[in-house]
Amino acid sequence: MKHPDPTAPHGDLAIIWTAMETEKGDLIQRSENYARLTLPYICAPESSASSEQDRGAVAIGPRVVNHLANKVVDTMFPKDRPFFTVALTPETRKKISEEVGTENEAAFAELVRTETANVEQAGMRKMGLTTYRPVAVEAVKHMIITGNTCIRRFDSGSRTAYGIRDYSVRRTIEGAITEVMLRDGKKFGNLDAAMQKMVLADQPALKEDSPVVLLTHYKLVGKRWRSAQAVNNIAVPGVRFYTPRNLPVLVLAWSLARGENYGRGLVEDNINSFHNIDVCSVALVEMIGVMADIKFLVDPGSGLDVEELNNSPRGSYHAGRRDDITTPESARRLEIGVLREIIMGWERELAQAFLLNSNSVRDAERITAEEIRFIANELESAFGGLYSRLATEWQQYEAEYVVYSMDFAKEVGGAVNDVFEILITTGLESLSRQGQLANVRAAIADLQMLEAVPEEVRSTINPMKFASFVFTNHAVKFVEFMFTQDEMKQNSEQAMQQQQQLAGIQADANVRQKAGEAAVAEES
């Protein structure tokens, strides 16, 4: 069997892009409609680039999307702590336990935690959450509205989020990504010098401000990703290869059905409510406009001169009766009230669907682990495994990239990468050091239950065994807090020395006291 050459050209990238665009079906049109009802810029029609975007009459649309996007990102990427931890693999822990022994395991574990904390902090600095979070929020907005987004990491380390119009993807039946293509609209003058020279050789009429289209194609070949580019359908010489860990594109979907290449967003799940609010809000505004167009009725037998009345100054007097001028009664007032109640009911449904009315993460520098964990569970139960999937596809990807792109030998004293594993620690898992501390607090609180046990029963309970039981059930290793044999021996020796010192001090005090008493007795 002849295997394909991984360095061979991809073929005509423009043809591949057209084929992948066709596979989207009506996804672009549907996404434009969903964006119109929420945030139009997420997927605006291409013809609206230089004009005001068409907006739906759903006032709550932008608010619910912005709220949920920030809530998801606040849960996934907390501001004040790493969202991942670096830990020894189970195989490594077992091997180390056999080598150092049970007595020294706790001390060694503490040393490892101290060293891996350096890796976590260095990784967070490398990732730069200050610049990353806005991109993450934008990506989540795309997922909520269109169901899809693609985050691209540039060589400089900066990132950007692509909308569904500017990228295409192909997946296996299981949902694994096998092919990704990005489309970038650029000015010719923004291309690097090598690309400009190559394109000018084929298209010499291009100017600095001439628009060009840059296509970037990523395809999985075996276990590596192969990348190639084309500008205005002119292939850029050479290809690049990536491992799955350092692939610079991350394709995400809100909810992905089996066998589909693209996901579906939360707006699509609630499109009926959005559409109903849009239609009824337009009708409500028109009804209010009719009501605001006030007309007056003048009794033709009153003798009032309408023109004279209109031109008269305020506060002037005119002969006439009370009922000579009236306003027409309209039945629209009741209809407007009913329509507003109906719209408010749909808005409450959307607020509940987008978690707008629930407790949110406080906008503070220090947010408790319990708050993050609560919201992650809320996201998990509300959106059917969304958080778990994003933790696997998104957080794990970013954490592995920032950690394994660093110099492990520098950060943890010569350890190699396969000794460690990266665990996502926000939300459903314990929140790194804060989550472990919460478990310790709960265990210590439960230890106080022993005080409520009657004395005759408590005297039969082994306190150490009880403590070990409580700590174990709170996922805390009790052995890590216990003294080793050497530490117990050293503490015993220190206690004996302190007792001897106290005894010496007491003896000296007694001698001085006796001497004082004797001196007083002699004087008297």
mmCIF file of N, CA and C in Angstrom, residues 74-158:
data_model
loop_
_atom_site.group_PDB
_atom_site.id
_atom_site.type_symbol
_atom_site.label_atom_id
_atom_site.label_comp_id
_atom_site.label_asym_id
_atom_site.label_seq_id
_atom_site.Cartn_x
_atom_site.Cartn_y
_atom_site.Cartn_z
ATOM 1 N N ASP A 74 -15.352 33.402 33.675
ATOM 2 C CA ASP A 74 -14.962 33.572 35.074
ATOM 3 C C ASP A 74 -14.827 32.234 35.776
ATOM 4 N N THR A 75 -15.639 31.268 35.384
ATOM 5 C CA THR A 75 -15.565 29.942 35.992
ATOM 6 C C THR A 75 -14.365 29.159 35.475
ATOM 7 N N MET A 76 -14.093 29.266 34.189
ATOM 8 C CA MET A 76 -13.018 28.479 33.588
ATOM 9 C C MET A 76 -11.643 29.069 33.858
ATOM 10 N N PHE A 77 -11.555 30.395 33.835
ATOM 11 C CA PHE A 77 -10.253 31.054 33.988
ATOM 12 C C PHE A 77 -10.322 32.093 35.112
ATOM 13 N N PRO A 78 -10.266 31.649 36.378
ATOM 14 C CA PRO A 78 -10.344 32.590 37.506
ATOM 15 C C PRO A 78 -9.220 33.615 37.447
ATOM 16 N N LYS A 79 -9.498 34.791 38.030
ATOM 17 C CA LYS A 79 -8.548 35.889 37.937
ATOM 18 C C LYS A 79 -7.363 35.725 38.888
ATOM 19 N N ASP A 80 -7.588 35.059 40.029
ATOM 20 C CA ASP A 80 -6.587 35.116 41.092
ATOM 21 C C ASP A 80 -5.911 33.785 41.394
ATOM 22 N N ARG A 81 -6.079 32.782 40.527
ATOM 23 C CA ARG A 81 -5.425 31.493 40.791
ATOM 24 C C ARG A 81 -5.295 30.708 39.492
ATOM 25 N N PRO A 82 -4.354 29.776 39.421
ATOM 26 C CA PRO A 82 -4.242 28.935 38.217
ATOM 27 C C PRO A 82 -5.487 28.072 38.047
ATOM 28 N N PHE A 83 -5.854 27.812 36.803
ATOM 29 C CA PHE A 83 -6.992 26.940 36.537
ATOM 30 C C PHE A 83 -6.559 25.489 36.346
ATOM 31 N N PHE A 84 -5.282 25.207 36.560
ATOM 32 C CA PHE A 84 -4.776 23.847 36.433
ATOM 33 C C PHE A 84 -3.716 23.619 37.500
ATOM 34 N N THR A 85 -3.397 22.379 37.724
ATOM 35 C CA THR A 85 -2.311 22.032 38.625
ATOM 36 C C THR A 85 -1.436 20.980 37.969
ATOM 37 N N VAL A 86 -0.174 20.982 38.299
ATOM 38 C CA VAL A 86 0.781 20.004 37.782
ATOM 39 C C VAL A 86 1.036 18.996 38.898
ATOM 40 N N ALA A 87 0.767 17.747 38.623
ATOM 41 C CA ALA A 87 0.894 16.703 39.650
ATOM 42 C C ALA A 87 1.666 15.517 39.092
ATOM 43 N N LEU A 88 2.219 14.741 39.995
ATOM 44 C CA LEU A 88 2.893 13.510 39.590
ATOM 45 C C LEU A 88 1.876 12.519 39.047
ATOM 46 N N THR A 89 2.257 11.788 38.027
ATOM 47 C CA THR A 89 1.378 10.750 37.505
ATOM 48 C C THR A 89 1.236 9.631 38.534
ATOM 49 N N PRO A 90 0.153 8.858 38.494
ATOM 50 C CA PRO A 90 -0.008 7.755 39.457
ATOM 51 C C PRO A 90 1.159 6.777 39.435
ATOM 52 N N GLU A 91 1.689 6.497 38.244
ATOM 53 C CA GLU A 91 2.820 5.583 38.165
ATOM 54 C C GLU A 91 4.039 6.154 38.877
ATOM 55 N N THR A 92 4.276 7.454 38.693
ATOM 56 C CA THR A 92 5.425 8.099 39.338
ATOM 57 C C THR A 92 5.251 8.125 40.846
ATOM 58 N N ARG A 93 4.034 8.438 41.318
ATOM 59 C CA ARG A 93 3.790 8.465 42.763
ATOM 60 C C ARG A 93 4.038 7.101 43.390
ATOM 61 N N LYS A 94 3.601 6.051 42.699
ATOM 62 C CA LYS A 94 3.806 4.708 43.228
ATOM 63 C C LYS A 94 5.283 4.364 43.294
ATOM 64 N N LYS A 95 6.006 4.728 42.247
ATOM 65 C CA LYS A 95 7.436 4.437 42.205
ATOM 66 C C LYS A 95 8.187 5.201 43.293
ATOM 67 N N ILE A 96 7.835 6.475 43.477
ATOM 68 C CA ILE A 96 8.503 7.292 44.491
ATOM 69 C C ILE A 96 8.186 6.775 45.885
ATOM 70 N N SER A 97 6.929 6.354 46.096
ATOM 71 C CA SER A 97 6.540 5.829 47.400
ATOM 72 C C SER A 97 7.358 4.599 47.759
ATOM 73 N N GLU A 98 7.634 3.777 46.757
ATOM 74 C CA GLU A 98 8.440 2.580 47.008
ATOM 75 C C GLU A 98 9.891 2.935 47.294
ATOM 76 N N GLU A 99 10.381 4.015 46.663
ATOM 77 C CA GLU A 99 11.786 4.375 46.827
ATOM 78 C C GLU A 99 12.057 5.140 48.118
ATOM 79 N N VAL A 100 11.199 6.092 48.465
ATOM 80 C CA VAL A 100 11.459 6.929 49.645
ATOM 81 C C VAL A 100 10.862 6.357 50.912
ATOM 82 N N GLY A 101 9.898 5.438 50.774
ATOM 83 C CA GLY A 101 9.281 4.851 51.947
ATOM 84 C C GLY A 101 8.093 5.669 52.429
ATOM 85 N N THR A 102 7.221 5.020 53.188
ATOM 86 C CA THR A 102 6.003 5.671 53.664
ATOM 87 C C THR A 102 6.298 6.832 54.595
ATOM 88 N N GLU A 103 7.354 6.681 55.413
ATOM 89 C CA GLU A 103 7.650 7.708 56.410
ATOM 90 C C GLU A 103 8.059 9.021 55.761
ATOM 91 N N ASN A 104 8.759 8.958 54.634
ATOM 92 C CA ASN A 104 9.252 10.172 53.980
ATOM 93 C C ASN A 104 8.367 10.633 52.820
ATOM 94 N N GLU A 105 7.266 9.909 52.583
ATOM 95 C CA GLU A 105 6.403 10.237 51.447
ATOM 96 C C GLU A 105 5.769 11.613 51.606
ATOM 97 N N ALA A 106 5.307 11.942 52.822
ATOM 98 C CA ALA A 106 4.645 13.228 53.043
ATOM 99 C C ALA A 106 5.604 14.387 52.796
ATOM 100 N N ALA A 107 6.829 14.267 53.311
ATOM 101 C CA ALA A 107 7.812 15.343 53.130
ATOM 102 C C ALA A 107 8.162 15.511 51.650
ATOM 103 N N PHE A 108 8.283 14.397 50.925
ATOM 104 C CA PHE A 108 8.603 14.474 49.506
ATOM 105 C C PHE A 108 7.440 15.078 48.720
ATOM 106 N N ALA A 109 6.198 14.722 49.115
ATOM 107 C CA ALA A 109 5.026 15.275 48.437
ATOM 108 C C ALA A 109 4.957 16.784 48.609
ATOM 109 N N GLU A 110 5.304 17.261 49.804
ATOM 110 C CA GLU A 110 5.298 18.706 50.040
ATOM 111 C C GLU A 110 6.358 19.400 49.198
ATOM 112 N N LEU A 111 7.508 18.779 49.037
ATOM 113 C CA LEU A 111 8.559 19.337 48.200
ATOM 114 C C LEU A 111 8.111 19.418 46.746
ATOM 115 N N VAL A 112 7.434 18.351 46.269
ATOM 116 C CA VAL A 112 6.943 18.344 44.890
ATOM 117 C C VAL A 112 5.902 19.440 44.683
ATOM 118 N N ARG A 113 4.999 19.623 45.664
ATOM 119 C CA ARG A 113 3.981 20.661 45.542
ATOM 120 C C ARG A 113 4.609 22.046 45.441
ATOM 121 N N THR A 114 5.635 22.261 46.221
ATOM 122 C CA THR A 114 6.319 23.555 46.183
ATOM 123 C C THR A 114 6.936 23.809 44.814
ATOM 124 N N GLU A 115 7.574 22.783 44.245
ATOM 125 C CA GLU A 115 8.231 22.948 42.949
ATOM 126 C C GLU A 115 7.223 23.091 41.811
ATOM 127 N N THR A 116 6.158 22.269 41.834
ATOM 128 C CA THR A 116 5.167 22.357 40.751
ATOM 129 C C THR A 116 4.375 23.652 40.810
ATOM 130 N N ALA A 117 4.268 24.245 42.005
ATOM 131 C CA ALA A 117 3.601 25.547 42.097
ATOM 132 C C ALA A 117 4.349 26.586 41.271
ATOM 133 N N ASN A 118 5.663 26.457 41.202
ATOM 134 C CA ASN A 118 6.445 27.366 40.362
ATOM 135 C C ASN A 118 6.075 27.207 38.889
ATOM 136 N N VAL A 119 5.835 25.961 38.480
ATOM 137 C CA VAL A 119 5.444 25.701 37.094
ATOM 138 C C VAL A 119 4.079 26.327 36.810
ATOM 139 N N GLU A 120 3.141 26.161 37.740
ATOM 140 C CA GLU A 120 1.803 26.711 37.537
ATOM 141 C C GLU A 120 1.845 28.229 37.410
ATOM 142 N N GLN A 121 2.577 28.885 38.302
ATOM 143 C CA GLN A 121 2.651 30.337 38.261
ATOM 144 C C GLN A 121 3.354 30.813 36.983
ATOM 145 N N ALA A 122 4.415 30.111 36.599
ATOM 146 C CA ALA A 122 5.106 30.474 35.362
ATOM 147 C C ALA A 122 4.196 30.273 34.147
ATOM 148 N N GLY A 123 3.406 29.207 34.176
ATOM 149 C CA GLY A 123 2.477 28.960 33.086
ATOM 150 C C GLY A 123 1.417 30.042 32.966
ATOM 151 N N MET A 124 0.909 30.505 34.108
ATOM 152 C CA MET A 124 -0.095 31.566 34.085
ATOM 153 C C MET A 124 0.503 32.874 33.571
ATOM 154 N N ARG A 125 1.758 33.135 33.950
ATOM 155 C CA ARG A 125 2.410 34.338 33.423
ATOM 156 C C ARG A 125 2.604 34.239 31.918
ATOM 157 N N LYS A 126 2.959 33.051 31.441
ATOM 158 C CA LYS A 126 3.179 32.857 30.002
ATOM 159 C C LYS A 126 1.870 33.009 29.232
ATOM 160 N N MET A 127 0.793 32.523 29.817
ATOM 161 C CA MET A 127 -0.502 32.593 29.146
ATOM 162 C C MET A 127 -1.027 34.028 29.111
ATOM 163 N N GLY A 128 -0.789 34.802 30.168
ATOM 164 C CA GLY A 128 -1.223 36.197 30.203
ATOM 165 C C GLY A 128 -2.729 36.346 30.214
ATOM 166 N N LEU A 129 -3.362 36.039 31.355
ATOM 167 C CA LEU A 129 -4.820 36.073 31.429
ATOM 168 C C LEU A 129 -5.394 37.456 31.142
ATOM 169 N N THR A 130 -4.633 38.501 31.415
ATOM 170 C CA THR A 130 -5.145 39.850 31.171
ATOM 171 C C THR A 130 -5.509 40.044 29.709
ATOM 172 N N THR A 131 -4.698 39.530 28.822
ATOM 173 C CA THR A 131 -4.987 39.631 27.390
ATOM 174 C C THR A 131 -5.772 38.427 26.873
ATOM 175 N N TYR A 132 -5.730 37.320 27.598
ATOM 176 C CA TYR A 132 -6.404 36.116 27.121
ATOM 177 C C TYR A 132 -7.910 36.157 27.396
ATOM 178 N N ARG A 133 -8.298 36.684 28.553
ATOM 179 C CA ARG A 133 -9.712 36.652 28.933
ATOM 180 C C ARG A 133 -10.625 37.358 27.932
ATOM 181 N N PRO A 134 -10.275 38.549 27.395
ATOM 182 C CA PRO A 134 -11.168 39.144 26.386
ATOM 183 C C PRO A 134 -11.374 38.260 25.165
ATOM 184 N N VAL A 135 -10.318 37.575 24.739
ATOM 185 C CA VAL A 135 -10.456 36.650 23.606
ATOM 186 C C VAL A 135 -11.357 35.480 23.990
ATOM 187 N N ALA A 136 -11.199 34.985 25.221
ATOM 188 C CA ALA A 136 -12.028 33.875 25.689
ATOM 189 C C ALA A 136 -13.498 34.278 25.752
ATOM 190 N N VAL A 137 -13.780 35.473 26.249
ATOM 191 C CA VAL A 137 -15.164 35.957 26.309
ATOM 192 C C VAL A 137 -15.750 36.056 24.908
ATOM 193 N N GLU A 138 -14.968 36.573 23.974
ATOM 194 C CA GLU A 138 -15.442 36.687 22.588
ATOM 195 C C GLU A 138 -15.721 35.307 21.998
ATOM 196 N N ALA A 139 -14.856 34.344 22.296
ATOM 197 C CA ALA A 139 -15.058 32.983 21.787
ATOM 198 C C ALA A 139 -16.344 32.375 22.343
ATOM 199 N N VAL A 140 -16.614 32.583 23.627
ATOM 200 C CA VAL A 140 -17.829 32.034 24.226
ATOM 201 C C VAL A 140 -19.068 32.702 23.637
ATOM 202 N N LYS A 141 -18.999 33.988 23.346
ATOM 203 C CA LYS A 141 -20.126 34.663 22.692
ATOM 204 C C LYS A 141 -20.432 34.006 21.349
ATOM 205 N N HIS A 142 -19.386 33.716 20.578
ATOM 206 C CA HIS A 142 -19.590 33.026 19.298
ATOM 207 C C HIS A 142 -20.260 31.670 19.521
ATOM 208 N N MET A 143 -19.810 30.941 20.531
ATOM 209 C CA MET A 143 -20.393 29.622 20.778
ATOM 210 C C MET A 143 -21.848 29.722 21.209
ATOM 211 N N ILE A 144 -22.169 30.690 22.058
ATOM 212 C CA ILE A 144 -23.548 30.831 22.533
ATOM 213 C C ILE A 144 -24.480 31.174 21.377
ATOM 214 N N ILE A 145 -24.036 32.052 20.475
ATOM 215 C CA ILE A 145 -24.910 32.539 19.403
ATOM 216 C C ILE A 145 -24.907 31.608 18.204
ATOM 217 N N THR A 146 -23.732 31.306 17.678
ATOM 218 C CA THR A 146 -23.653 30.490 16.455
ATOM 219 C C THR A 146 -23.368 29.022 16.754
ATOM 220 N N GLY A 147 -22.907 28.729 17.963
ATOM 221 C CA GLY A 147 -22.590 27.351 18.325
ATOM 222 C C GLY A 147 -21.154 26.966 18.044
ATOM 223 N N ASN A 148 -20.370 27.866 17.391
ATOM 224 C CA ASN A 148 -19.038 27.490 16.946
ATOM 225 C C ASN A 148 -18.066 28.658 17.076
ATOM 226 N N THR A 149 -16.804 28.324 17.261
ATOM 227 C CA THR A 149 -15.735 29.312 17.201
ATOM 228 C C THR A 149 -14.409 28.583 17.028
ATOM 229 N N CYS A 150 -13.395 29.339 16.647
ATOM 230 C CA CYS A 150 -12.048 28.791 16.499
ATOM 231 C C CYS A 150 -11.071 29.814 17.073
ATOM 232 N N ILE A 151 -10.251 29.399 18.026
ATOM 233 C CA ILE A 151 -9.247 30.265 18.625
ATOM 234 C C ILE A 151 -7.903 29.942 17.978
ATOM 235 N N ARG A 152 -7.258 30.974 17.455
ATOM 236 C CA ARG A 152 -5.953 30.779 16.804
ATOM 237 C C ARG A 152 -4.867 31.446 17.636
ATOM 238 N N ARG A 153 -3.797 30.718 17.830
ATOM 239 C CA ARG A 153 -2.643 31.242 18.573
ATOM 240 C C ARG A 153 -1.537 31.569 17.574
ATOM 241 N N PHE A 154 -1.072 32.814 17.599
ATOM 242 C CA PHE A 154 -0.006 33.245 16.700
ATOM 243 C C PHE A 154 1.358 32.961 17.321
ATOM 244 N N ASP A 155 2.389 33.070 16.495
ATOM 245 C CA ASP A 155 3.745 32.801 16.983
ATOM 246 C C ASP A 155 4.143 33.748 18.105
ATOM 247 N N SER A 156 3.557 34.943 18.131
ATOM 248 C CA SER A 156 3.871 35.909 19.188
ATOM 249 C C SER A 156 3.242 35.545 20.512
ATOM 250 N N GLY A 157 2.319 34.578 20.519
ATOM 251 C CA GLY A 157 1.623 34.190 21.731
ATOM 252 C C GLY A 157 0.249 34.807 21.861
ATOM 253 N N SER A 158 -0.060 35.828 21.065
ATOM 254 C CA SER A 158 -1.388 36.433 21.101
ATOM 255 C C SER A 158 -2.398 35.495 20.433
#
